[in-house]
CSV table of C-alpha atoms in Angstrom, one decimal:
chain,number,residue,atom,x,y,z
A,1,MET,CA,-41.7,-13.3,26.8
A,2,SER,CA,-43.5,-14.2,23.6
A,3,LEU,CA,-42.3,-16.9,21.2
A,4,LYS,CA,-41.9,-14.3,18.4
A,5,LYS,CA,-39.7,-12.0,20.5
A,6,THR,CA,-37.6,-15.0,21.7
A,7,LEU,CA,-37.0,-16.2,18.1
A,8,GLY,CA,-36.0,-12.6,17.1
A,9,ILE,CA,-33.5,-12.4,19.9
A,10,LEU,CA,-32.1,-15.8,19.1
A,11,LEU,CA,-31.7,-14.9,15.4
A,12,ALA,CA,-29.9,-11.6,16.4
A,13,VAL,CA,-27.5,-13.6,18.6
A,14,CYS,CA,-26.8,-16.1,15.9
A,15,PHE,CA,-26.1,-13.3,13.4
A,16,LEU,CA,-23.7,-11.6,15.8
A,17,LEU,CA,-22.0,-14.9,16.6
A,18,SER,CA,-21.5,-15.6,12.9
A,19,ILE,CA,-19.9,-12.2,12.4
A,20,THR,CA,-17.6,-12.8,15.4
A,21,VAL,CA,-16.6,-16.2,14.2
A,22,ALA,CA,-15.8,-14.8,10.7
A,23,ALA,CA,-13.7,-12.0,12.2
A,24,VAL,CA,-11.8,-14.4,14.5
A,25,SER,CA,-11.2,-16.8,11.6
A,26,ALA,CA,-10.0,-14.0,9.3
A,27,LYS,CA,-7.5,-12.6,11.9
A,28,GLU,CA,-6.3,-15.8,13.6
A,29,LEU,CA,-6.3,-18.4,10.9
A,30,PRO,CA,-4.1,-17.2,8.0
A,31,SER,CA,-5.1,-20.0,5.8
A,32,MET,CA,-8.7,-18.8,5.9
A,33,ALA,CA,-7.8,-15.1,5.8
A,34,GLY,CA,-8.2,-14.8,2.0
A,35,LYS,CA,-9.8,-12.0,0.1
A,36,GLU,CA,-13.4,-13.3,0.3
A,37,THR,CA,-13.3,-13.7,4.1
A,38,CYS,CA,-11.8,-10.2,4.5
A,39,LYS,CA,-14.4,-8.7,2.1
A,40,THR,CA,-17.2,-10.4,4.0
A,41,VAL,CA,-16.0,-9.1,7.4
A,42,GLU,CA,-15.5,-5.5,5.9
A,43,LYS,CA,-19.0,-5.5,4.5
A,44,ALA,CA,-20.5,-6.8,7.8
A,45,LYS,CA,-18.7,-4.2,9.9
A,46,ASN,CA,-19.0,-1.4,7.4
A,47,GLN,CA,-16.6,0.5,9.5
A,48,MET,CA,-13.6,1.2,7.3
A,49,LYS,CA,-11.6,4.2,8.7
A,50,GLY,CA,-9.5,5.2,5.7
A,51,PHE,CA,-6.2,6.9,6.3
A,52,SER,CA,-5.0,10.5,7.0
A,53,THR,CA,-1.5,11.9,7.5
A,54,ASN,CA,0.6,15.0,6.8
A,55,ILE,CA,2.0,13.3,3.6
A,56,GLU,CA,4.7,15.9,3.1
A,57,LYS,CA,6.0,15.6,6.7
A,58,ALA,CA,5.9,11.8,6.5
A,59,THR,CA,7.7,11.7,3.2
A,60,LEU,CA,10.4,14.1,4.4
A,61,GLU,CA,11.0,12.1,7.6
A,62,ASN,CA,11.2,8.8,5.9
A,63,ASN,CA,14.7,7.2,5.6
A,64,ASN,CA,13.5,3.8,4.4
A,65,PHE,CA,13.9,2.6,0.8
A,66,ARG,CA,10.2,1.6,0.9
A,67,LYS,CA,7.5,1.9,3.5
A,68,VAL,CA,4.0,0.9,2.8
A,69,LEU,CA,1.7,3.3,4.7
A,70,TYR,CA,-1.8,2.2,3.7
A,71,THR,CA,-3.3,-0.4,1.4
A,72,ALA,CA,-6.8,-0.3,0.1
A,73,LYS,CA,-8.6,-2.7,-2.3
A,74,HIS,CA,-7.8,-0.6,-5.4
A,75,ASN,CA,-4.7,1.5,-4.4
A,76,GLN,CA,-1.7,1.7,-2.1
A,77,LEU,CA,0.3,4.6,-0.5
A,78,VAL,CA,4.0,4.0,-0.2
A,79,LEU,CA,6.9,6.2,0.9
A,80,MET,CA,10.3,5.9,-0.7
A,81,SER,CA,13.8,7.4,-0.1
A,82,LEU,CA,16.7,7.0,-2.5
A,83,LYS,CA,20.3,7.6,-1.3
A,84,PRO,CA,22.7,9.6,-3.4
A,85,GLY,CA,23.2,7.9,-6.8
A,86,GLU,CA,20.7,5.2,-6.0
A,87,ASP,CA,17.8,4.1,-8.2
A,88,ILE,CA,14.7,2.0,-7.8
A,89,GLY,CA,15.8,-0.3,-10.6
A,90,ILE,CA,14.2,-0.8,-13.9
A,91,GLU,CA,10.7,-2.2,-13.5
A,92,VAL,CA,7.4,-2.8,-15.2
A,93,HIS,CA,4.0,-3.1,-13.4
A,94,GLU,CA,1.9,-4.8,-16.1
A,95,LYS,CA,-1.5,-4.1,-14.5
A,96,THR,CA,-0.7,-1.2,-12.2
A,97,ASP,CA,-0.7,2.6,-12.8
A,98,GLN,CA,1.7,4.5,-10.6
A,99,PHE,CA,1.6,8.2,-9.4
A,100,LEU,CA,4.8,9.6,-7.9
A,101,ARG,CA,5.1,12.9,-6.0
A,102,PHE,CA,8.6,14.2,-5.1
A,103,GLU,CA,9.1,16.2,-1.9
A,104,GLU,CA,12.9,16.5,-1.5
A,105,GLY,CA,16.0,16.1,-3.6
A,106,GLN,CA,16.8,16.0,-7.3
A,107,GLY,CA,16.6,13.2,-9.8
A,108,LYS,CA,15.2,11.8,-13.0
A,109,CYS,CA,12.4,9.5,-13.9
A,110,ILE,CA,12.7,7.5,-17.1
A,111,ILE,CA,9.6,6.1,-18.7
A,112,ASN,CA,10.0,4.0,-21.8
A,113,GLY,CA,13.1,5.9,-22.7
A,114,ASN,CA,11.6,9.4,-22.0
A,115,GLU,CA,13.6,11.2,-19.3
A,116,TYR,CA,12.0,13.7,-16.9
A,117,GLU,CA,13.9,15.8,-14.4
A,118,VAL,CA,12.2,15.6,-10.9
A,119,GLY,CA,12.6,17.5,-7.7
A,120,SER,CA,10.5,19.0,-4.9
A,121,GLY,CA,7.0,19.5,-6.2
A,122,SER,CA,7.3,17.3,-9.2
A,123,ALA,CA,4.7,14.7,-10.1
A,124,VAL,CA,4.9,11.8,-12.5
A,125,VAL,CA,2.4,9.3,-13.7
A,126,VAL,CA,3.7,5.9,-14.9
A,127,PRO,CA,1.0,4.0,-16.9
A,128,ALA,CA,0.6,0.3,-16.4
A,129,GLY,CA,3.0,-1.7,-18.6
A,130,ALA,CA,5.6,1.1,-19.0
A,131,GLN,CA,9.2,0.3,-18.2
A,132,HIS,CA,10.4,2.9,-15.7
A,133,ASN,CA,13.1,3.9,-13.3
A,134,VAL,CA,13.7,6.7,-10.7
A,135,ILE,CA,17.2,7.8,-10.1
A,136,ASN,CA,18.6,10.1,-7.4
A,137,THR,CA,21.1,12.3,-9.3
A,138,LEU,CA,22.5,14.1,-6.2
A,139,LYS,CA,26.0,13.4,-4.8
A,140,THR,CA,24.7,14.2,-1.3
A,141,GLY,CA,21.2,14.1,0.0
A,142,SER,CA,18.3,11.8,-0.5
A,143,LEU,CA,15.5,11.8,-3.1
A,144,ASN,CA,12.3,11.5,-1.0
A,145,PHE,CA,8.9,10.8,-2.7
A,146,TYR,CA,5.6,9.0,-2.2
A,147,THR,CA,3.9,6.8,-4.7
A,148,ILE,CA,0.4,5.6,-5.2
A,149,TYR,CA,0.0,2.2,-6.9
A,150,SER,CA,-3.4,1.4,-8.4
A,151,PRO,CA,-4.0,-1.5,-7.8
A,152,PRO,CA,-1.6,-2.4,-4.9
A,153,VAL,CA,1.8,-4.0,-5.6
A,154,HIS,CA,3.4,-4.6,-2.2
A,155,LYS,CA,2.3,-6.6,0.9
A,156,ASP,CA,0.6,-4.2,3.4
A,157,GLY,CA,2.7,-2.8,6.2
A,158,ILE,CA,6.1,-3.7,4.6
A,159,VAL,CA,9.1,-1.6,5.5
A,160,ARG,CA,12.4,-2.2,3.7
A,161,ALA,CA,15.2,-0.1,5.0
A,162,THR,CA,17.5,-0.6,1.9
A,163,LYS,CA,17.1,-1.4,-1.7
A,164,ALA,CA,19.1,-4.7,-1.1
A,165,GLU,CA,16.6,-5.7,1.5
A,166,ALA,CA,13.7,-4.9,-0.8
A,167,GLU,CA,15.2,-6.9,-3.6
A,168,ALA,CA,15.9,-9.9,-1.3
A,169,ASN,CA,12.3,-9.8,0.1
A,170,PRO,CA,9.9,-8.5,-2.5
A,171,GLU,CA,6.7,-9.4,-0.5
A,172,GLU,CA,4.1,-8.9,-3.3
A,173,PHE,CA,0.6,-7.9,-2.5
A,174,ASP,CA,-1.4,-10.8,-1.1
A,175,GLY,CA,-4.9,-9.3,-1.2
A,176,VAL,CA,-4.9,-8.3,2.4
A,177,THR,CA,-5.6,-4.6,3.0
A,178,THR,CA,-4.8,-2.4,5.9
A,179,GLU,CA,-8.4,-2.5,7.1
A,180,CYS,CA,-8.3,-6.3,7.1
A,181,ASN,CA,-5.3,-6.7,9.5
């Protein structure tokens, strides 16, 4: 085997080893699994899969107050379900736009004092910095919807069965996306 070929193989092995070490470090050492490590691994692999689901079915079947389905670098898909009379609570996302699509139930969405009736098929966009709330106005039956945050707000993979659980454990977005886990 020629020296040139041997050096080429050695360089390829070193490159693959460095990718493997970076991937192991990002997955097994939380203190090193920051945004930069994750981005480097994603670029090296170039194998992001994305996400696909029957969103209507998933939304209708969801009974959790909040369930994060997928988190990307610039947006996040979350399912929500409000019990009769329940609301999400008045909130403001200073740097995050939010899209909401309602699949079941009846309610209202209030954005900076402007009230919108919502139900199956309704869509609402909440601009970054706007004070807003979503309220289930039914006496029986849930208000089920999904929301897309741009950029992400919640930690990836979080499931909170109740509003009380969500308020007690907010778990804000930490920079780790679904593809980095």
